[in-house]
PDB file of C-alpha atoms in Angstrom:
ATOM      1  CA  MET S   1      13.724  -1.920  -5.145  1.00 36.00           C
ATOM      2  CA  ASP S   2      14.628  -1.723  -1.185  1.00 36.00           C
ATOM      3  CA  LEU S   3      11.614   0.264   0.380  1.00 37.00           C
ATOM      4  CA  ARG S   4      13.273   1.118   3.292  1.00 35.00           C
ATOM      5  CA  GLU S   5      15.164   3.758   0.915  1.00 36.00           C
ATOM      6  CA  ASN S   6      11.552   5.634   1.099  1.00 39.00           C
ATOM      7  CA  SER S   7      11.095   5.203   4.568  1.00 36.00           C
ATOM      8  CA  GLU S   8      10.180   8.520   6.547  1.00 37.00           C
ATOM      9  CA  VAL S   9      12.362   7.655   9.226  1.00 36.00           C
ATOM     10  CA  GLU S  10      15.789   7.278   7.593  1.00 38.00           C
ATOM     11  CA  LEU S  11      15.528  10.493   5.618  1.00 35.00           C
ATOM     12  CA  PRO S  12      16.947  14.258   7.196  1.00 36.00           C
ATOM     13  CA  GLU S  13      13.807  16.626   8.111  1.00 36.00           C
ATOM     14  CA  SER S  14      15.064  18.820   4.876  1.00 34.00           C
ATOM     15  CA  GLN S  15      14.633  15.787   2.665  1.00 35.00           C
ATOM     16  CA  LYS S  16      11.854  14.047   3.496  1.00 40.00           C
ATOM     17  CA  PHE S  17       9.129  15.665   1.366  1.00 37.00           C
ATOM     18  CA  SER S  18      11.397  17.763  -0.929  1.00 34.00           C
ATOM     19  CA  HIS S  19      10.164  15.616  -3.838  1.00 36.00           C
ATOM     20  CA  ILE S  20       6.761  16.532  -3.948  1.00 36.00           C
ATOM     21  CA  THR S  21       6.646  20.339  -3.110  1.00 34.00           C
ATOM     22  CA  SER S  22       5.736  21.193  -6.385  1.00 34.00           C
ATOM     23  CA  ALA S  23       2.225  19.076  -6.122  1.00 35.00           C
ATOM     24  CA  PRO S  24      -0.878  21.349  -4.985  1.00 36.00           C
ATOM     25  CA  LEU S  25      -1.571  21.379  -1.211  1.00 32.00           C
ATOM     26  CA  ASN S  26      -5.034  20.397  -1.283  1.00 37.00           C
ATOM     27  CA  LYS S  27      -7.097  17.277  -0.134  1.00 40.00           C
ATOM     28  CA  GLU S  28      -7.529  15.861  -3.642  1.00 42.00           C
ATOM     29  CA  PHE S  29      -4.988  13.327  -4.152  1.00 41.00           C
ATOM     30  CA  PRO S  30      -4.312  12.542  -7.549  1.00 42.00           C
ATOM     31  CA  SER S  31      -1.740  15.111  -8.102  1.00 42.00           C
ATOM     32  CA  VAL S  32       0.555  13.068  -5.343  1.00 44.00           C
ATOM     33  CA  GLN S  33       0.170   9.489  -6.793  1.00 48.00           C
ATOM     34  CA  GLY S  34       2.655   6.978  -6.369  1.00 51.00           C
ATOM     35  CA  LEU S  35       5.186  10.238  -4.788  1.00 52.00           C
ATOM     36  CA  VAL S  36       4.456   9.822  -1.251  1.00 54.00           C
ATOM     37  CA  PRO S  37       6.998   7.953   0.597  1.00 57.00           C
ATOM     38  CA  TYR S  38       5.010   3.953   1.777  1.00 60.00           C
ATOM     39  CA  PHE S  39       6.313   4.646   5.189  1.00 57.00           C
ATOM     40  CA  CYS S  40       5.415   8.069   5.545  1.00 60.00           C
ATOM     41  CA  ALA S  41       3.698   8.703   8.830  1.00 54.00           C
ATOM     42  CA  ARG S  42       2.088  12.353   8.225  1.00 57.00           C
ATOM     43  CA  ASN S  43       0.436  14.273   6.040  1.00 52.00           C
ATOM     44  CA  PRO S  44       3.448  16.196   4.724  1.00 49.00           C
ATOM     45  CA  PHE S  45       0.709  18.713   3.570  1.00 48.00           C
ATOM     46  CA  VAL S  46      -0.240  20.544   6.507  1.00 49.00           C
ATOM     47  CA  LYS S  47       1.375  21.872   9.554  1.00 49.00           C
ATOM     48  CA  PRO S  48       1.917  19.499  12.614  1.00 51.00           C
ATOM     49  CA  GLY S  49      -1.142  20.235  15.028  1.00 50.00           C
ATOM     50  CA  ASP S  50      -3.260  21.296  11.682  1.00 47.00           C
ATOM     51  CA  GLU S  51      -3.882  18.028  11.032  1.00 52.00           C
ATOM     52  CA  GLU S  52      -8.066  17.313  10.633  1.00 53.00           C
ATOM     53  CA  ASP S  53      -9.875  14.664  12.833  1.00 51.00           C
ATOM     54  CA  ASP S  54     -10.800  11.702  11.833  1.00 53.00           C
ATOM     55  CA  VAL S  55     -14.869  11.126  10.890  1.00 48.00           C
ATOM     56  CA  ILE S  56     -14.809   7.917  12.182  1.00 54.00           C
ATOM     57  CA  LYS S  57     -13.782   8.015  15.692  1.00 61.00           C
ATOM     58  CA  PRO S  58     -13.511   5.172  17.861  1.00 64.00           C
ATOM     59  CA  SER S  59     -17.248   4.222  19.906  1.00 76.00           C
ATOM     60  CA  ASN S  60     -16.896   2.453  22.925  1.00 88.00           C
ATOM     61  CA  VAL S  61     -20.975   2.045  22.381  1.00 91.00           C
ATOM     62  CA  ALA S  62     -20.501   0.013  18.602  1.00 91.00           C
ATOM     63  CA  SER S  63     -17.939  -1.267  19.978  1.00 93.00           C
ATOM     64  CA  ALA S  64     -19.762  -3.146  23.164  1.00 95.00           C
ATOM     65  CA  MET S  65     -22.549  -3.961  20.416  1.00 95.00           C
ATOM     66  CA  LEU S  66     -20.453  -5.462  17.804  1.00 95.00           C
ATOM     67  CA  ILE S  67     -18.586  -7.898  20.599  1.00 96.00           C
ATOM     68  CA  PHE S  68     -22.020  -8.733  22.240  1.00 97.00           C
ATOM     69  CA  VAL S  69     -23.368  -9.635  18.513  1.00 97.00           C
ATOM     70  CA  TRP S  70     -19.986 -11.578  18.309  1.00 97.00           C
ATOM     71  CA  PHE S  71     -20.584 -13.435  21.460  1.00 97.00           C
ATOM     72  CA  LEU S  72     -24.102 -14.980  20.770  1.00 96.00           C
ATOM     73  CA  LEU S  73     -23.453 -16.365  17.845  1.00 97.00           C
ATOM     74  CA  SER S  74     -20.232 -18.009  19.442  1.00 97.00           C
ATOM     75  CA  PRO S  75     -20.811 -21.616  20.611  1.00 96.00           C
ATOM     76  CA  PHE S  76     -20.231 -20.736  24.185  1.00 95.00           C
ATOM     77  CA  TRP S  77     -23.569 -19.375  23.892  1.00 96.00           C
ATOM     78  CA  ASN S  78     -25.482 -21.603  21.919  1.00 94.00           C
ATOM     79  CA  VAL S  79     -23.759 -24.756  20.074  1.00 96.00           C
ATOM     80  CA  SER S  80     -26.596 -24.541  17.104  1.00 94.00           C
ATOM     81  CA  GLY S  81     -24.839 -24.807  13.699  1.00 95.00           C
ATOM     82  CA  TRP S  82     -21.373 -25.335  15.142  1.00 97.00           C
ATOM     83  CA  SER S  83     -21.074 -28.807  13.712  1.00 97.00           C
ATOM     84  CA  VAL S  84     -17.272 -29.747  12.582  1.00 97.00           C
ATOM     85  CA  GLY S  85     -18.372 -30.074   9.243  1.00 97.00           C
ATOM     86  CA  ASN S  86     -20.413 -26.758   9.063  1.00 97.00           C
ATOM     87  CA  SER S  87     -18.164 -24.362  11.056  1.00 97.00           C
ATOM     88  CA  LEU S  88     -15.352 -25.522   8.622  1.00 97.00           C
ATOM     89  CA  VAL S  89     -17.702 -24.110   5.593  1.00 97.00           C
ATOM     90  CA  GLN S  90     -18.850 -21.357   7.092  1.00 97.00           C
ATOM     91  CA  ALA S  91     -15.813 -20.317   8.060  1.00 98.00           C
ATOM     92  CA  VAL S  92     -14.593 -20.475   4.445  1.00 97.00           C
ATOM     93  CA  LEU S  93     -17.064 -18.825   2.846  1.00 97.00           C
ATOM     94  CA  ALA S  94     -17.092 -16.098   5.473  1.00 98.00           C
ATOM     95  CA  VAL S  95     -13.297 -15.631   4.146  1.00 98.00           C
ATOM     96  CA  CYS S  96     -14.383 -15.620   1.069  1.00 97.00           C
ATOM     97  CA  PHE S  97     -16.723 -12.691   1.808  1.00 97.00           C
ATOM     98  CA  ILE S  98     -14.559 -10.384   3.961  1.00 98.00           C
ATOM     99  CA  GLU S  99     -11.546 -10.699   0.871  1.00 98.00           C
ATOM    100  CA  GLY S 100     -14.242  -9.511  -1.481  1.00 97.00           C
ATOM    101  CA  ASN S 101     -15.789  -7.047   0.679  1.00 97.00           C
ATOM    102  CA  SER S 102     -12.142  -5.629   1.416  1.00 97.00           C
ATOM    103  CA  GLY S 103     -11.746  -5.016  -2.507  1.00 97.00           C
ATOM    104  CA  MET S 104     -15.141  -3.512  -2.800  1.00 97.00           C
ATOM    105  CA  PHE S 105     -14.738  -0.936   0.220  1.00 96.00           C
ATOM    106  CA  HIS S 106     -11.170   0.055  -1.175  1.00 96.00           C
ATOM    107  CA  ILE S 107     -12.479   0.915  -4.770  1.00 97.00           C
ATOM    108  CA  VAL S 108     -15.963   2.371  -3.174  1.00 96.00           C
ATOM    109  CA  PHE S 109     -14.050   4.805  -0.830  1.00 93.00           C
ATOM    110  CA  ASP S 110     -11.329   5.440  -3.032  1.00 93.00           C
ATOM    111  CA  ASN S 111     -13.094   6.893  -5.561  1.00 92.00           C
ATOM    112  CA  GLU S 112     -13.212  10.746  -5.050  1.00 90.00           C
ATOM    113  CA  ASN S 113     -16.297  11.360  -7.146  1.00 91.00           C
ATOM    114  CA  LEU S 114     -18.037  10.686  -3.926  1.00 90.00           C
ATOM    115  CA  ASN S 115     -15.951  13.407  -2.240  1.00 88.00           C
ATOM    116  CA  GLN S 116     -19.084  15.611  -2.855  1.00 88.00           C
ATOM    117  CA  PHE S 117     -21.482  13.402  -1.567  1.00 89.00           C
ATOM    118  CA  PRO S 118     -23.666  14.218   1.682  1.00 88.00           C
ATOM    119  CA  ILE S 119     -22.507  11.606   4.698  1.00 83.00           C
ATOM    120  CA  ILE S 120     -20.432   9.584   2.435  1.00 87.00           C
ATOM    121  CA  GLY S 121     -18.094  11.930   1.047  1.00 86.00           C
ATOM    122  CA  PRO S 122     -16.444  13.137   4.282  1.00 85.00           C
ATOM    123  CA  LEU S 123     -15.762   9.375   4.853  1.00 84.00           C
ATOM    124  CA  ALA S 124     -14.454   8.689   1.493  1.00 87.00           C
ATOM    125  CA  LYS S 125     -12.094  11.975   2.107  1.00 85.00           C
ATOM    126  CA  ASP S 126     -11.693  10.620   5.632  1.00 82.00           C
ATOM    127  CA  PHE S 127     -10.422   6.857   4.149  1.00 85.00           C
ATOM    128  CA  GLN S 128      -8.101   8.536   0.854  1.00 85.00           C
ATOM    129  CA  ILE S 129      -5.993  10.685   3.572  1.00 84.00           C
ATOM    130  CA  HIS S 130      -4.421   7.292   4.148  1.00 85.00           C
ATOM    131  CA  HIS S 131      -2.680   7.869   0.564  1.00 83.00           C
ATOM    132  CA  VAL S 132      -0.676  11.092   1.731  1.00 81.00           C
ATOM    133  CA  GLN S 133       0.297   8.939   4.942  1.00 80.00           C
ATOM    134  CA  PRO S 134       0.330   5.438   4.606  1.00 84.00           C
ATOM    135  CA  ALA S 135       2.270   4.393   7.794  1.00 84.00           C
ATOM    136  CA  ALA S 136       0.174   6.271  10.195  1.00 85.00           C
ATOM    137  CA  ILE S 137      -2.486   3.080  10.573  1.00 89.00           C
ATOM    138  CA  THR S 138       0.813   1.486  12.498  1.00 89.00           C
ATOM    139  CA  LYS S 139       1.145   4.591  15.075  1.00 87.00           C
ATOM    140  CA  VAL S 140      -2.290   4.281  16.403  1.00 87.00           C
ATOM    141  CA  ASN S 141      -3.278   2.217  19.519  1.00 89.00           C
ATOM    142  CA  ILE S 142      -4.274  -0.703  17.913  1.00 91.00           C
ATOM    143  CA  ILE S 143      -7.213  -1.067  19.982  1.00 91.00           C
ATOM    144  CA  GLU S 144      -8.477   2.308  18.591  1.00 90.00           C
ATOM    145  CA  TYR S 145      -7.690   1.455  15.476  1.00 90.00           C
ATOM    146  CA  LEU S 146      -9.861  -1.964  15.086  1.00 92.00           C
ATOM    147  CA  GLN S 147     -12.424   0.188  16.460  1.00 91.00           C
ATOM    148  CA  GLN S 148     -12.940   2.125  13.535  1.00 88.00           C
ATOM    149  CA  VAL S 149     -13.998  -0.706  11.897  1.00 91.00           C
ATOM    150  CA  HIS S 150     -17.019  -1.609  14.404  1.00 93.00           C
ATOM    151  CA  LEU S 151     -19.083   1.507  13.728  1.00 87.00           C
ATOM    152  CA  PRO S 152     -19.242  -0.056   9.815  1.00 88.00           C
ATOM    153  CA  GLY S 153     -19.733  -3.327  11.574  1.00 92.00           C
ATOM    154  CA  VAL S 154     -22.484  -2.636  13.449  1.00 93.00           C
ATOM    155  CA  LEU S 155     -24.481  -1.003  10.889  1.00 90.00           C
ATOM    156  CA  ILE S 156     -24.249  -4.165   8.699  1.00 93.00           C
ATOM    157  CA  ILE S 157     -24.397  -7.439  10.549  1.00 96.00           C
ATOM    158  CA  PRO S 158     -26.318  -7.438  13.561  1.00 95.00           C
ATOM    159  CA  LEU S 159     -29.201  -6.821  11.137  1.00 93.00           C
ATOM    160  CA  GLN S 160     -28.525  -9.607   8.924  1.00 95.00           C
ATOM    161  CA  VAL S 161     -27.759 -11.938  12.012  1.00 95.00           C
ATOM    162  CA  PHE S 162     -31.477 -10.741  12.923  1.00 94.00           C
ATOM    163  CA  LEU S 163     -32.779 -11.579   9.509  1.00 92.00           C
ATOM    164  CA  THR S 164     -31.087 -14.827   8.930  1.00 93.00           C
ATOM    165  CA  ARG S 165     -31.660 -16.002  12.794  1.00 91.00           C
ATOM    166  CA  GLU S 166     -33.981 -18.792  11.218  1.00 91.00           C
ATOM    167  CA  TRP S 167     -31.217 -20.183   9.977  1.00 91.00           C
ATOM    168  CA  VAL S 168     -29.032 -21.345  12.520  1.00 94.00           C
ATOM    169  CA  SER S 169     -26.367 -23.378   9.987  1.00 94.00           C
ATOM    170  CA  MET S 170     -25.128 -19.414   9.199  1.00 95.00           C
ATOM    171  CA  ARG S 171     -24.341 -18.842  12.981  1.00 96.00           C
ATOM    172  CA  PRO S 172     -20.796 -19.940  12.331  1.00 97.00           C
ATOM    173  CA  PHE S 173     -20.824 -17.887   9.121  1.00 97.00           C
ATOM    174  CA  TRP S 174     -21.208 -14.152  10.712  1.00 98.00           C
ATOM    175  CA  PHE S 175     -18.878 -15.258  13.791  1.00 98.00           C
ATOM    176  CA  PHE S 176     -16.437 -15.916  11.563  1.00 98.00           C
ATOM    177  CA  THR S 177     -16.935 -12.903   9.212  1.00 98.00           C
ATOM    178  CA  ILE S 178     -17.010 -10.225  12.522  1.00 98.00           C
ATOM    179  CA  LEU S 179     -13.766 -12.058  13.480  1.00 97.00           C
ATOM    180  CA  TYR S 180     -12.081 -11.885  10.054  1.00 98.00           C
ATOM    181  CA  LEU S 181     -13.624  -8.169   9.694  1.00 97.00           C
ATOM    182  CA  HIS S 182     -10.635  -7.283  12.511  1.00 97.00           C
ATOM    183  CA  VAL S 183      -7.911  -9.400  10.734  1.00 98.00           C
ATOM    184  CA  MET S 184      -8.803  -7.835   7.389  1.00 97.00           C
ATOM    185  CA  PHE S 185      -7.967  -4.396   9.278  1.00 96.00           C
ATOM    186  CA  LEU S 186      -5.201  -5.821  10.820  1.00 97.00           C
ATOM    187  CA  ALA S 187      -3.632  -6.615   7.596  1.00 97.00           C
ATOM    188  CA  HIS S 188      -3.950  -3.864   6.222  1.00 96.00           C
ATOM    189  CA  ARG S 189      -1.786  -2.545   9.280  1.00 95.00           C
ATOM    190  CA  TRP S 190       0.485  -5.052   8.778  1.00 95.00           C
ATOM    191  CA  ALA S 191       1.370  -4.688   5.488  1.00 94.00           C
ATOM    192  CA  HIS S 192       2.647  -0.762   6.053  1.00 92.00           C
ATOM    193  CA  MET S 193       4.999  -2.252   8.547  1.00 89.00           C
ATOM    194  CA  LEU S 194       8.952  -3.178   7.354  1.00 82.00           C
ATOM    195  CA  PRO S 195       9.122  -7.213   7.912  1.00 77.00           C
ATOM    196  CA  GLY S 196      11.487  -6.854  10.887  1.00 82.00           C
ATOM    197  CA  GLU S 197       8.761  -5.258  12.582  1.00 85.00           C
ATOM    198  CA  ASN S 198       6.541  -7.584  11.832  1.00 89.00           C
ATOM    199  CA  TYR S 199       5.299 -10.863  13.782  1.00 91.00           C
ATOM    200  CA  LYS S 200       6.848 -14.247  12.654  1.00 93.00           C
ATOM    201  CA  THR S 201       3.296 -15.534  11.751  1.00 95.00           C
ATOM    202  CA  VAL S 202       2.425 -12.540  10.057  1.00 95.00           C
ATOM    203  CA  SER S 203       5.531 -12.325   8.039  1.00 94.00           C
ATOM    204  CA  TRP S 204       5.156 -16.317   7.216  1.00 95.00           C
ATOM    205  CA  ALA S 205       1.283 -15.728   6.360  1.00 96.00           C
ATOM    206  CA  GLN S 206       2.197 -12.631   4.255  1.00 95.00           C
ATOM    207  CA  LYS S 207       4.762 -14.833   2.022  1.00 93.00           C
ATOM    208  CA  HIS S 208       2.291 -17.652   1.878  1.00 94.00           C
ATOM    209  CA  GLY S 209      -0.429 -15.899   0.456  1.00 93.00           C
ATOM    210  CA  LEU S 210      -2.406 -15.683   3.416  1.00 96.00           C
ATOM    211  CA  LEU S 211      -2.026 -11.954   4.095  1.00 97.00           C
ATOM    212  CA  LEU S 212      -2.120  -8.891   2.303  1.00 96.00           C
ATOM    213  CA  SER S 213       1.981  -8.503   1.446  1.00 94.00           C
ATOM    214  CA  MET S 214       3.731  -5.347   1.071  1.00 91.00           C
ATOM    215  CA  LYS S 215       4.909  -6.317  -2.003  1.00 91.00           C
ATOM    216  CA  HIS S 216       1.435  -6.933  -3.492  1.00 94.00           C
ATOM    217  CA  HIS S 217       0.017  -3.684  -1.485  1.00 94.00           C
ATOM    218  CA  VAL S 218       3.085  -0.985  -2.171  1.00 89.00           C
ATOM    219  CA  GLN S 219       1.536  -1.263  -6.436  1.00 91.00           C
ATOM    220  CA  HIS S 220      -1.135   0.336  -4.972  1.00 92.00           C
ATOM    221  CA  HIS S 221       0.128   3.532  -3.538  1.00 88.00           C
ATOM    222  CA  LYS S 222       1.861   3.711  -6.951  1.00 86.00           C
ATOM    223  CA  THR S 223      -1.447   4.280  -9.202  1.00 86.00           C
ATOM    224  CA  TYR S 224      -4.124   3.852  -6.723  1.00 87.00           C
ATOM    225  CA  ASP S 225      -5.685   1.731  -9.843  1.00 91.00           C
ATOM    226  CA  CYS S 226      -4.927  -1.766  -8.810  1.00 94.00           C
ATOM    227  CA  ASN S 227      -4.811  -4.224  -5.925  1.00 96.00           C
ATOM    228  CA  TYR S 228      -7.120  -2.809  -3.885  1.00 97.00           C
ATOM    229  CA  SER S 229      -8.231  -5.875  -1.360  1.00 97.00           C
ATOM    230  CA  ILE S 230      -6.748  -5.308   1.735  1.00 97.00           C
ATOM    231  CA  PHE S 231      -7.253  -8.477   3.740  1.00 98.00           C
ATOM    232  CA  MET S 232      -5.465 -11.628   1.265  1.00 97.00           C
ATOM    233  CA  GLY S 233      -5.167 -10.290  -2.050  1.00 96.00           C
ATOM    234  CA  TRP S 234      -5.644 -12.468  -4.418  1.00 96.00           C
ATOM    235  CA  GLY S 235      -9.130 -10.878  -4.904  1.00 97.00           C
ATOM    236  CA  ASP S 236      -7.285  -8.846  -7.057  1.00 97.00           C
ATOM    237  CA  LEU S 237      -7.365 -11.830  -9.572  1.00 97.00           C
ATOM    238  CA  LEU S 238     -10.709 -10.459 -10.145  1.00 97.00           C
ATOM    239  CA  TYR S 239     -11.061  -6.333  -9.186  1.00 97.00           C
ATOM    240  CA  ASN S 240      -7.776  -5.681 -11.040  1.00 97.00           C
ATOM    241  CA  PRO S 241      -9.244  -7.043 -14.625  1.00 97.00           C
ATOM    242  CA  LEU S 242     -12.588  -5.603 -13.520  1.00 97.00           C
ATOM    243  CA  THR S 243     -11.883  -1.996 -13.011  1.00 96.00           C
ATOM    244  CA  LYS S 244      -9.461  -2.664 -15.849  1.00 95.00           C
ATOM    245  CA  HIS S 245     -11.608  -3.736 -18.748  1.00 96.00           C
ATOM    246  CA  LEU S 246     -15.298  -3.987 -17.301  1.00 96.00           C
ATOM    247  CA  LEU S 247     -16.084  -0.937 -14.823  1.00 96.00           C
ATOM    248  CA  HIS S 248     -13.915   2.121 -14.125  1.00 95.00           C
ATOM    249  CA  HIS S 249     -12.717   1.904 -10.820  1.00 95.00           C
ATOM    250  CA  GLU S 250     -13.987   5.961 -11.023  1.00 94.00           C
ATOM    251  CA  SER S 251     -17.647   4.606 -11.890  1.00 96.00           C
ATOM    252  CA  LEU S 252     -20.102   5.444  -9.295  1.00 95.00           C
ATOM    253  CA  LEU S 253     -21.770   1.901  -9.960  1.00 97.00           C
ATOM    254  CA  TYR S 254     -19.722   0.297  -7.523  1.00 97.00           C
ATOM    255  CA  LEU S 255     -21.739   2.289  -4.374  1.00 96.00           C
ATOM    256  CA  PRO S 256     -24.224   0.370  -5.118  1.00 96.00           C
ATOM    257  CA  LEU S 257     -22.729  -2.467  -5.912  1.00 97.00           C
ATOM    258  CA  TYR S 258     -21.063  -2.672  -2.549  1.00 96.00           C
ATOM    259  CA  ALA S 259     -24.389  -2.080  -1.033  1.00 95.00           C
ATOM    260  CA  LEU S 260     -25.602  -5.196  -2.568  1.00 96.00           C
ATOM    261  CA  TYR S 261     -22.551  -6.736  -1.383  1.00 97.00           C
ATOM    262  CA  CYS S 262     -22.521  -6.275   1.852  1.00 96.00           C
ATOM    263  CA  HIS S 263     -26.035  -7.746   1.935  1.00 95.00           C
ATOM    264  CA  LEU S 264     -25.498 -10.591  -0.214  1.00 95.00           C
ATOM    265  CA  PRO S 265     -25.817 -13.627   2.898  1.00 94.00           C
ATOM    266  CA  SER S 266     -29.481 -11.911   3.993  1.00 93.00           C
ATOM    267  CA  ILE S 267     -30.125 -12.123   0.029  1.00 92.00           C
ATOM    268  CA  ILE S 268     -29.259 -15.481  -0.822  1.00 91.00           C
ATOM    269  CA  TYR S 269     -31.258 -16.207   2.597  1.00 88.00           C
ATOM    270  CA  MET S 270     -34.244 -14.695   1.371  1.00 85.00           C
ATOM    271  CA  PHE S 271     -34.111 -16.708  -1.718  1.00 86.00           C
ATOM    272  CA  CYS S 272     -33.306 -19.918  -0.056  1.00 83.00           C
ATOM    273  CA  LYS S 273     -35.578 -20.265   2.762  1.00 72.00           C
TER     274      LYS S 273
END
């Protein structure tokens, strides 16, 4: 299937959303699954100018804090823990941690059962709006786009860096975790771009399974119940059978499981020290 056939930019204005006009015009999204064009960059259910503001807004303070922590972890500040062997091992562990995190995060915030919860509910709705304007993330200024991940990063990572500060071998792990957090966010953005619009290195990485590909991610936008990873995609080898056979993707148990997963490095440190 040529995904360009579903691109918003190639359809006349009068035909862009003619196939979903019968869907309920509300903010609960299962009614539109698989129907919104993959390259749709605006919400078809609201008039231009009536879009709601993002709940998580770019914060220069959060960005500065996370970048400062990242610099303190770098070998430019302190070479402790940065042996070649340890750095390679920690880089691989960080890849696995962020890949697993990306899938669990997606499962949690795709769950509409959380939408009525205080604090986390508006965040979940804000995340789910992506389903009705999938390509909007490709239109945002790239700096502002990356800043959206800084506040969650600041809430989770610096405290764990402090708790594990005596385990210097983990310094490269946290450095690469912050780095891959940004790459994960970019990988999701790149998966919504036409191959011809992506960097050649990105297209190569997508083709060889090193970054999330459009072919893999588009399946999620058809049914919303599979292919949750937004970093590389191979984490779905675990998450697809998990959500299908063991724990349904709408289970609220994923919320505490995700909180536990985010703090797994610190938990392991506590047991090992």
